[in-house]
Amino acid sequence: MNPHEAAKRPGAHLVAEEFGVEDPWALSDNRPLRDPLDLVGRMVAEAARDVDELHGELARAARSAIHLLAPIAQGDHASMRGWYGILRTTGPQIELLVARRGAAYEQLTGSISTFRRLLPEQDAARPSKAATHDLGEEQGPGRDDDWAISGDRQLGALEAVEAGGLRFHQSAVYGYIYVSDGRGQRPNPEVWPETVQRLVADGLLNQDTSEGLYRPGQLLSLTPQGEAALRDARTATPRVSAALSRSNSAAISGAAADPAAAPATSAATKPSRSR
């Protein structure tokens, strides 16, 4: 469960949602100095702190404005004499804080995306080259958002959409994007919103823009191209695994069949006893 309330600490709340850490500064803990993850982790933590501080200032300014305007709502117009100047400065102040908080939030989401791209990949989780090609290698190498479909993220997103109920949302209050399942909860396994955006751009997913982006969210569905890519990927993965198994078996059999190879390998790997 997220330990931070989005209405009070939206920056720390978003970092906890994305990385499961209670303290944003934990992203840079125990990392070598000058390590890119250390540097970007600090950027994320600083941006989250800025968002929270500006949000606090904005909340206080809004409460102050509500207090000033309360007599109008109560019909006490006489008590508003001499308050015009105060209200004239309060409005621009709130607008400025809204703009600053929005800029800080963009900085935070950008830093989060950079941190994600730097996270080490699990080689075992990556799909085969054949599966990657079937899922749309024609998009071309070196795209800035290739990290969004690396590993098994693309296949996982297609399978989650096939299961039904997956929706793409944007927060009406804070502007960040997220994905929910048919129960309105975070999908498990997790599907990144950036992965969904990439698949929509590649023509593998359809996003129902006739529905509200904030509520209830835009339903996602597979396009014919996406259905074909999903079928091909599912067939390619077992095929490549079987080929790898056969290759490993052949290598082991070949080593056993060659009597000259075994002693050489043994001698090469045997530790020296002279010291």
PDB file of N, CA, C and O in Angstrom, residues 149-208:
ATOM      1  N   ILE A 149       9.408  -1.131 -24.454  1.00  0.00           N
ATOM      2  CA  ILE A 149       8.989  -2.446 -24.955  1.00  0.00           C
ATOM      3  C   ILE A 149      10.104  -3.470 -24.814  1.00  0.00           C
ATOM      4  O   ILE A 149      10.028  -4.550 -25.403  1.00  0.00           O
ATOM      5  N   SER A 150      11.160  -3.130 -24.059  1.00  0.00           N
ATOM      6  CA  SER A 150      12.254  -4.074 -23.887  1.00  0.00           C
ATOM      7  C   SER A 150      11.831  -5.190 -22.939  1.00  0.00           C
ATOM      8  O   SER A 150      10.814  -5.108 -22.255  1.00  0.00           O
ATOM      9  N   GLY A 151      12.650  -6.219 -22.897  1.00  0.00           N
ATOM     10  CA  GLY A 151      12.313  -7.367 -22.066  1.00  0.00           C
ATOM     11  C   GLY A 151      11.005  -7.986 -22.535  1.00  0.00           C
ATOM     12  O   GLY A 151      10.740  -8.107 -23.727  1.00  0.00           O
ATOM     13  N   ASP A 152      10.171  -8.368 -21.574  1.00  0.00           N
ATOM     14  CA  ASP A 152       8.885  -8.983 -21.915  1.00  0.00           C
ATOM     15  C   ASP A 152       7.731  -7.995 -21.753  1.00  0.00           C
ATOM     16  O   ASP A 152       6.577  -8.400 -21.671  1.00  0.00           O
ATOM     17  N   ARG A 153       8.032  -6.683 -21.699  1.00  0.00           N
ATOM     18  CA  ARG A 153       6.981  -5.697 -21.440  1.00  0.00           C
ATOM     19  C   ARG A 153       5.957  -5.652 -22.573  1.00  0.00           C
ATOM     20  O   ARG A 153       4.764  -5.500 -22.339  1.00  0.00           O
ATOM     21  N   GLN A 154       6.430  -5.751 -23.813  1.00  0.00           N
ATOM     22  CA  GLN A 154       5.505  -5.656 -24.936  1.00  0.00           C
ATOM     23  C   GLN A 154       4.563  -6.857 -24.984  1.00  0.00           C
ATOM     24  O   GLN A 154       3.347  -6.699 -25.113  1.00  0.00           O
ATOM     25  N   LEU A 155       5.125  -8.048 -24.867  1.00  0.00           N
ATOM     26  CA  LEU A 155       4.298  -9.255 -24.872  1.00  0.00           C
ATOM     27  C   LEU A 155       3.339  -9.253 -23.692  1.00  0.00           C
ATOM     28  O   LEU A 155       2.160  -9.587 -23.825  1.00  0.00           O
ATOM     29  N   GLY A 156       3.820  -8.850 -22.504  1.00  0.00           N
ATOM     30  CA  GLY A 156       2.958  -8.803 -21.324  1.00  0.00           C
ATOM     31  C   GLY A 156       1.798  -7.843 -21.492  1.00  0.00           C
ATOM     32  O   GLY A 156       0.677  -8.119 -21.071  1.00  0.00           O
ATOM     33  N   ALA A 157       2.058  -6.691 -22.130  1.00  0.00           N
ATOM     34  CA  ALA A 157       0.995  -5.711 -22.346  1.00  0.00           C
ATOM     35  C   ALA A 157      -0.046  -6.245 -23.319  1.00  0.00           C
ATOM     36  O   ALA A 157      -1.258  -6.090 -23.106  1.00  0.00           O
ATOM     37  N   LEU A 158       0.406  -6.894 -24.377  1.00  0.00           N
ATOM     38  CA  LEU A 158      -0.540  -7.461 -25.346  1.00  0.00           C
ATOM     39  C   LEU A 158      -1.410  -8.535 -24.691  1.00  0.00           C
ATOM     40  O   LEU A 158      -2.624  -8.610 -24.936  1.00  0.00           O
ATOM     41  N   GLU A 159      -0.807  -9.365 -23.856  1.00  0.00           N
ATOM     42  CA  GLU A 159      -1.582 -10.407 -23.177  1.00  0.00           C
ATOM     43  C   GLU A 159      -2.566  -9.805 -22.179  1.00  0.00           C
ATOM     44  O   GLU A 159      -3.686 -10.305 -22.030  1.00  0.00           O
ATOM     45  N   ALA A 160      -2.166  -8.726 -21.509  1.00  0.00           N
ATOM     46  CA  ALA A 160      -3.068  -8.083 -20.552  1.00  0.00           C
ATOM     47  C   ALA A 160      -4.263  -7.468 -21.264  1.00  0.00           C
ATOM     48  O   ALA A 160      -5.396  -7.533 -20.770  1.00  0.00           O
ATOM     49  N   VAL A 161      -4.028  -6.878 -22.418  1.00  0.00           N
ATOM     50  CA  VAL A 161      -5.136  -6.308 -23.186  1.00  0.00           C
ATOM     51  C   VAL A 161      -6.050  -7.416 -23.692  1.00  0.00           C
ATOM     52  O   VAL A 161      -7.281  -7.293 -23.680  1.00  0.00           O
ATOM     53  N   GLU A 162      -5.464  -8.527 -24.135  1.00  0.00           N
ATOM     54  CA  GLU A 162      -6.258  -9.656 -24.608  1.00  0.00           C
ATOM     55  C   GLU A 162      -7.169 -10.179 -23.499  1.00  0.00           C
ATOM     56  O   GLU A 162      -8.311 -10.586 -23.762  1.00  0.00           O
ATOM     57  N   ALA A 163      -6.693 -10.149 -22.243  1.00  0.00           N
ATOM     58  CA  ALA A 163      -7.495 -10.634 -21.114  1.00  0.00           C
ATOM     59  C   ALA A 163      -8.734  -9.776 -20.897  1.00  0.00           C
ATOM     60  O   ALA A 163      -9.722 -10.237 -20.321  1.00  0.00           O
ATOM     61  N   GLY A 164      -8.687  -8.519 -21.354  1.00  0.00           N
ATOM     62  CA  GLY A 164      -9.872  -7.659 -21.298  1.00  0.00           C
ATOM     63  C   GLY A 164      -9.891  -6.722 -20.108  1.00  0.00           C
ATOM     64  O   GLY A 164      -9.360  -7.028 -19.044  1.00  0.00           O
ATOM     65  N   GLY A 165     -10.503  -5.542 -20.312  1.00  0.00           N
ATOM     66  CA  GLY A 165     -10.726  -4.603 -19.226  1.00  0.00           C
ATOM     67  C   GLY A 165      -9.615  -3.606 -18.979  1.00  0.00           C
ATOM     68  O   GLY A 165      -9.747  -2.742 -18.110  1.00  0.00           O
ATOM     69  N   LEU A 166      -8.502  -3.696 -19.710  1.00  0.00           N
ATOM     70  CA  LEU A 166      -7.385  -2.787 -19.469  1.00  0.00           C
ATOM     71  C   LEU A 166      -7.733  -1.391 -20.001  1.00  0.00           C
ATOM     72  O   LEU A 166      -8.183  -1.236 -21.131  1.00  0.00           O
ATOM     73  N   ARG A 167      -7.496  -0.370 -19.152  1.00  0.00           N
ATOM     74  CA  ARG A 167      -7.839   1.007 -19.507  1.00  0.00           C
ATOM     75  C   ARG A 167      -6.649   1.939 -19.277  1.00  0.00           C
ATOM     76  O   ARG A 167      -5.875   1.764 -18.353  1.00  0.00           O
ATOM     77  N   PHE A 168      -6.582   2.938 -20.137  1.00  0.00           N
ATOM     78  CA  PHE A 168      -5.526   3.952 -20.064  1.00  0.00           C
ATOM     79  C   PHE A 168      -6.127   5.214 -19.454  1.00  0.00           C
ATOM     80  O   PHE A 168      -7.157   5.699 -19.902  1.00  0.00           O
ATOM     81  N   HIS A 169      -5.472   5.753 -18.404  1.00  0.00           N
ATOM     82  CA  HIS A 169      -6.001   6.901 -17.673  1.00  0.00           C
ATOM     83  C   HIS A 169      -4.989   8.033 -17.626  1.00  0.00           C
ATOM     84  O   HIS A 169      -3.794   7.821 -17.801  1.00  0.00           O
ATOM     85  N   GLN A 170      -5.510   9.226 -17.313  1.00  0.00           N
ATOM     86  CA  GLN A 170      -4.670  10.347 -16.908  1.00  0.00           C
ATOM     87  C   GLN A 170      -5.303  10.977 -15.681  1.00  0.00           C
ATOM     88  O   GLN A 170      -6.519  11.175 -15.631  1.00  0.00           O
ATOM     89  N   SER A 171      -4.462  11.276 -14.683  1.00  0.00           N
ATOM     90  CA  SER A 171      -4.973  11.894 -13.461  1.00  0.00           C
ATOM     91  C   SER A 171      -5.445  13.311 -13.754  1.00  0.00           C
ATOM     92  O   SER A 171      -4.698  14.126 -14.304  1.00  0.00           O
ATOM     93  N   ALA A 172      -6.687  13.604 -13.390  1.00  0.00           N
ATOM     94  CA  ALA A 172      -7.230  14.940 -13.628  1.00  0.00           C
ATOM     95  C   ALA A 172      -6.575  15.979 -12.737  1.00  0.00           C
ATOM     96  O   ALA A 172      -6.519  17.163 -13.081  1.00  0.00           O
ATOM     97  N   VAL A 173      -6.062  15.555 -11.585  1.00  0.00           N
ATOM     98  CA  VAL A 173      -5.485  16.507 -10.635  1.00  0.00           C
ATOM     99  C   VAL A 173      -4.014  16.741 -10.914  1.00  0.00           C
ATOM    100  O   VAL A 173      -3.544  17.873 -11.002  1.00  0.00           O
ATOM    101  N   TYR A 174      -3.248  15.639 -11.104  1.00  0.00           N
ATOM    102  CA  TYR A 174      -1.802  15.772 -11.188  1.00  0.00           C
ATOM    103  C   TYR A 174      -1.245  15.528 -12.590  1.00  0.00           C
ATOM    104  O   TYR A 174      -0.082  15.791 -12.841  1.00  0.00           O
ATOM    105  N   GLY A 175      -2.058  14.991 -13.483  1.00  0.00           N
ATOM    106  CA  GLY A 175      -1.640  14.875 -14.870  1.00  0.00           C
ATOM    107  C   GLY A 175      -0.848  13.638 -15.231  1.00  0.00           C
ATOM    108  O   GLY A 175      -0.548  13.429 -16.403  1.00  0.00           O
ATOM    109  N   TYR A 176      -0.483  12.774 -14.263  1.00  0.00           N
ATOM    110  CA  TYR A 176       0.310  11.613 -14.643  1.00  0.00           C
ATOM    111  C   TYR A 176      -0.593  10.538 -15.256  1.00  0.00           C
ATOM    112  O   TYR A 176      -1.800  10.497 -15.038  1.00  0.00           O
ATOM    113  N   ILE A 177       0.020   9.680 -16.060  1.00  0.00           N
ATOM    114  CA  ILE A 177      -0.723   8.639 -16.772  1.00  0.00           C
ATOM    115  C   ILE A 177      -0.525   7.294 -16.065  1.00  0.00           C
ATOM    116  O   ILE A 177       0.511   7.051 -15.444  1.00  0.00           O
ATOM    117  N   TYR A 178      -1.537   6.440 -16.176  1.00  0.00           N
ATOM    118  CA  TYR A 178      -1.447   5.121 -15.560  1.00  0.00           C
ATOM    119  C   TYR A 178      -2.432   4.183 -16.249  1.00  0.00           C
ATOM    120  O   TYR A 178      -3.269   4.601 -17.065  1.00  0.00           O
ATOM    121  N   VAL A 179      -2.298   2.894 -15.928  1.00  0.00           N
ATOM    122  CA  VAL A 179      -3.129   1.849 -16.540  1.00  0.00           C
ATOM    123  C   VAL A 179      -3.826   1.096 -15.425  1.00  0.00           C
ATOM    124  O   VAL A 179      -3.240   0.845 -14.365  1.00  0.00           O
ATOM    125  N   SER A 180      -5.104   0.742 -15.634  1.00  0.00           N
ATOM    126  CA  SER A 180      -5.838  -0.054 -14.654  1.00  0.00           C
ATOM    127  C   SER A 180      -6.442  -1.277 -15.326  1.00  0.00           C
ATOM    128  O   SER A 180      -6.651  -1.291 -16.549  1.00  0.00           O
ATOM    129  N   ASP A 181      -6.726  -2.287 -14.511  1.00  0.00           N
ATOM    130  CA  ASP A 181      -7.348  -3.497 -15.049  1.00  0.00           C
ATOM    131  C   ASP A 181      -8.865  -3.380 -14.975  1.00  0.00           C
ATOM    132  O   ASP A 181      -9.414  -2.314 -14.682  1.00  0.00           O
ATOM    133  N   GLY A 182      -9.546  -4.482 -15.234  1.00  0.00           N
ATOM    134  CA  GLY A 182     -11.004  -4.469 -15.259  1.00  0.00           C
ATOM    135  C   GLY A 182     -11.646  -4.157 -13.924  1.00  0.00           C
ATOM    136  O   GLY A 182     -12.812  -3.780 -13.856  1.00  0.00           O
ATOM    137  N   ARG A 183     -10.885  -4.270 -12.818  1.00  0.00           N
ATOM    138  CA  ARG A 183     -11.407  -3.964 -11.486  1.00  0.00           C
ATOM    139  C   ARG A 183     -11.013  -2.562 -11.032  1.00  0.00           C
ATOM    140  O   ARG A 183     -11.242  -2.192  -9.887  1.00  0.00           O
ATOM    141  N   GLY A 184     -10.367  -1.799 -11.934  1.00  0.00           N
ATOM    142  CA  GLY A 184      -9.951  -0.453 -11.589  1.00  0.00           C
ATOM    143  C   GLY A 184      -8.685  -0.407 -10.760  1.00  0.00           C
ATOM    144  O   GLY A 184      -8.366   0.618 -10.162  1.00  0.00           O
ATOM    145  N   GLN A 185      -7.936  -1.522 -10.711  1.00  0.00           N
ATOM    146  CA  GLN A 185      -6.708  -1.586  -9.930  1.00  0.00           C
ATOM    147  C   GLN A 185      -5.505  -1.692 -10.856  1.00  0.00           C
ATOM    148  O   GLN A 185      -5.642  -1.900 -12.061  1.00  0.00           O
ATOM    149  N   ARG A 186      -4.329  -1.546 -10.285  1.00  0.00           N
ATOM    150  CA  ARG A 186      -3.096  -1.680 -11.053  1.00  0.00           C
ATOM    151  C   ARG A 186      -2.983  -3.116 -11.557  1.00  0.00           C
ATOM    152  O   ARG A 186      -3.132  -4.058 -10.783  1.00  0.00           O
ATOM    153  N   PRO A 187      -2.736  -3.316 -12.853  1.00  0.00           N
ATOM    154  CA  PRO A 187      -2.683  -4.688 -13.377  1.00  0.00           C
ATOM    155  C   PRO A 187      -1.511  -5.468 -12.804  1.00  0.00           C
ATOM    156  O   PRO A 187      -0.463  -4.901 -12.489  1.00  0.00           O
ATOM    157  N   ASN A 188      -1.684  -6.753 -12.643  1.00  0.00           N
ATOM    158  CA  ASN A 188      -0.643  -7.638 -12.144  1.00  0.00           C
ATOM    159  C   ASN A 188      -0.557  -8.860 -13.077  1.00  0.00           C
ATOM    160  O   ASN A 188      -1.512  -9.636 -13.155  1.00  0.00           O
ATOM    161  N   PRO A 189       0.555  -9.025 -13.808  1.00  0.00           N
ATOM    162  CA  PRO A 189       1.789  -8.250 -13.810  1.00  0.00           C
ATOM    163  C   PRO A 189       1.568  -6.808 -14.281  1.00  0.00           C
ATOM    164  O   PRO A 189       0.645  -6.529 -15.039  1.00  0.00           O
ATOM    165  N   GLU A 190       2.474  -5.919 -13.846  1.00  0.00           N
ATOM    166  CA  GLU A 190       2.343  -4.501 -14.137  1.00  0.00           C
ATOM    167  C   GLU A 190       2.502  -4.222 -15.627  1.00  0.00           C
ATOM    168  O   GLU A 190       3.300  -4.849 -16.314  1.00  0.00           O
ATOM    169  N   VAL A 191       1.691  -3.290 -16.115  1.00  0.00           N
ATOM    170  CA  VAL A 191       1.802  -2.808 -17.497  1.00  0.00           C
ATOM    171  C   VAL A 191       2.116  -1.323 -17.436  1.00  0.00           C
ATOM    172  O   VAL A 191       1.366  -0.548 -16.847  1.00  0.00           O
ATOM    173  N   TRP A 192       3.222  -0.912 -18.025  1.00  0.00           N
ATOM    174  CA  TRP A 192       3.599   0.492 -17.996  1.00  0.00           C
ATOM    175  C   TRP A 192       2.761   1.305 -18.974  1.00  0.00           C
ATOM    176  O   TRP A 192       2.502   0.851 -20.106  1.00  0.00           O
ATOM    177  N   PRO A 193       2.324   2.492 -18.604  1.00  0.00           N
ATOM    178  CA  PRO A 193       1.575   3.337 -19.537  1.00  0.00           C
ATOM    179  C   PRO A 193       2.401   3.715 -20.762  1.00  0.00           C
ATOM    180  O   PRO A 193       1.860   3.863 -21.863  1.00  0.00           O
ATOM    181  N   GLU A 194       3.733   3.852 -20.582  1.00  0.00           N
ATOM    182  CA  GLU A 194       4.590   4.174 -21.725  1.00  0.00           C
ATOM    183  C   GLU A 194       4.609   3.030 -22.742  1.00  0.00           C
ATOM    184  O   GLU A 194       4.714   3.266 -23.948  1.00  0.00           O
ATOM    185  N   THR A 195       4.509   1.789 -22.233  1.00  0.00           N
ATOM    186  CA  THR A 195       4.435   0.641 -23.140  1.00  0.00           C
ATOM    187  C   THR A 195       3.154   0.687 -23.951  1.00  0.00           C
ATOM    188  O   THR A 195       3.151   0.435 -25.168  1.00  0.00           O
ATOM    189  N   VAL A 196       2.051   1.026 -23.290  1.00  0.00           N
ATOM    190  CA  VAL A 196       0.770   1.143 -23.992  1.00  0.00           C
ATOM    191  C   VAL A 196       0.850   2.225 -25.064  1.00  0.00           C
ATOM    192  O   VAL A 196       0.406   2.039 -26.202  1.00  0.00           O
ATOM    193  N   GLN A 197       1.436   3.378 -24.723  1.00  0.00           N
ATOM    194  CA  GLN A 197       1.553   4.467 -25.690  1.00  0.00           C
ATOM    195  C   GLN A 197       2.351   4.030 -26.911  1.00  0.00           C
ATOM    196  O   GLN A 197       2.002   4.351 -28.048  1.00  0.00           O
ATOM    197  N   ARG A 198       3.427   3.289 -26.678  1.00  0.00           N
ATOM    198  CA  ARG A 198       4.253   2.820 -27.788  1.00  0.00           C
ATOM    199  C   ARG A 198       3.485   1.843 -28.671  1.00  0.00           C
ATOM    200  O   ARG A 198       3.543   1.903 -29.902  1.00  0.00           O
ATOM    201  N   LEU A 199       2.737   0.927 -28.052  1.00  0.00           N
ATOM    202  CA  LEU A 199       1.991  -0.068 -28.819  1.00  0.00           C
ATOM    203  C   LEU A 199       0.848   0.572 -29.607  1.00  0.00           C
ATOM    204  O   LEU A 199       0.521   0.127 -30.704  1.00  0.00           O
ATOM    205  N   VAL A 200       0.243   1.604 -29.039  1.00  0.00           N
ATOM    206  CA  VAL A 200      -0.792   2.342 -29.779  1.00  0.00           C
ATOM    207  C   VAL A 200      -0.163   3.027 -30.990  1.00  0.00           C
ATOM    208  O   VAL A 200      -0.698   2.990 -32.103  1.00  0.00           O
ATOM    209  N   ALA A 201       0.998   3.654 -30.778  1.00  0.00           N
ATOM    210  CA  ALA A 201       1.688   4.337 -31.874  1.00  0.00           C
ATOM    211  C   ALA A 201       2.122   3.359 -32.957  1.00  0.00           C
ATOM    212  O   ALA A 201       2.130   3.697 -34.146  1.00  0.00           O
ATOM    213  N   ASP A 202       2.472   2.123 -32.558  1.00  0.00           N
ATOM    214  CA  ASP A 202       2.912   1.118 -33.519  1.00  0.00           C
ATOM    215  C   ASP A 202       1.755   0.394 -34.196  1.00  0.00           C
ATOM    216  O   ASP A 202       1.978  -0.457 -35.051  1.00  0.00           O
ATOM    217  N   GLY A 203       0.522   0.711 -33.793  1.00  0.00           N
ATOM    218  CA  GLY A 203      -0.630   0.097 -34.447  1.00  0.00           C
ATOM    219  C   GLY A 203      -1.003  -1.265 -33.916  1.00  0.00           C
ATOM    220  O   GLY A 203      -1.804  -1.974 -34.544  1.00  0.00           O
ATOM    221  N   LEU A 204      -0.444  -1.666 -32.762  1.00  0.00           N
ATOM    222  CA  LEU A 204      -0.771  -2.968 -32.191  1.00  0.00           C
ATOM    223  C   LEU A 204      -1.947  -2.908 -31.225  1.00  0.00           C
ATOM    224  O   LEU A 204      -2.580  -3.931 -30.959  1.00  0.00           O
ATOM    225  N   LEU A 205      -2.221  -1.720 -30.694  1.00  0.00           N
ATOM    226  CA  LEU A 205      -3.335  -1.541 -29.770  1.00  0.00           C
ATOM    227  C   LEU A 205      -4.229  -0.405 -30.256  1.00  0.00           C
ATOM    228  O   LEU A 205      -3.757   0.556 -30.876  1.00  0.00           O
ATOM    229  N   ASN A 206      -5.500  -0.525 -29.932  1.00  0.00           N
ATOM    230  CA  ASN A 206      -6.457   0.545 -30.198  1.00  0.00           C
ATOM    231  C   ASN A 206      -6.911   1.139 -28.868  1.00  0.00           C
ATOM    232  O   ASN A 206      -7.218   0.414 -27.931  1.00  0.00           O
ATOM    233  N   GLN A 207      -6.933   2.465 -28.790  1.00  0.00           N
ATOM    234  CA  GLN A 207      -7.337   3.182 -27.582  1.00  0.00           C
ATOM    235  C   GLN A 207      -8.643   3.912 -27.868  1.00  0.00           C
ATOM    236  O   GLN A 207      -8.694   4.765 -28.750  1.00  0.00           O
ATOM    237  N   ASP A 208      -9.685   3.555 -27.151  1.00  0.00           N
ATOM    238  CA  ASP A 208     -11.020   4.098 -27.414  1.00  0.00           C
ATOM    239  C   ASP A 208     -11.112   5.547 -26.940  1.00  0.00           C
ATOM    240  O   ASP A 208     -11.403   5.817 -25.781  1.00  0.00           O
TER     241      ASP A 208
END
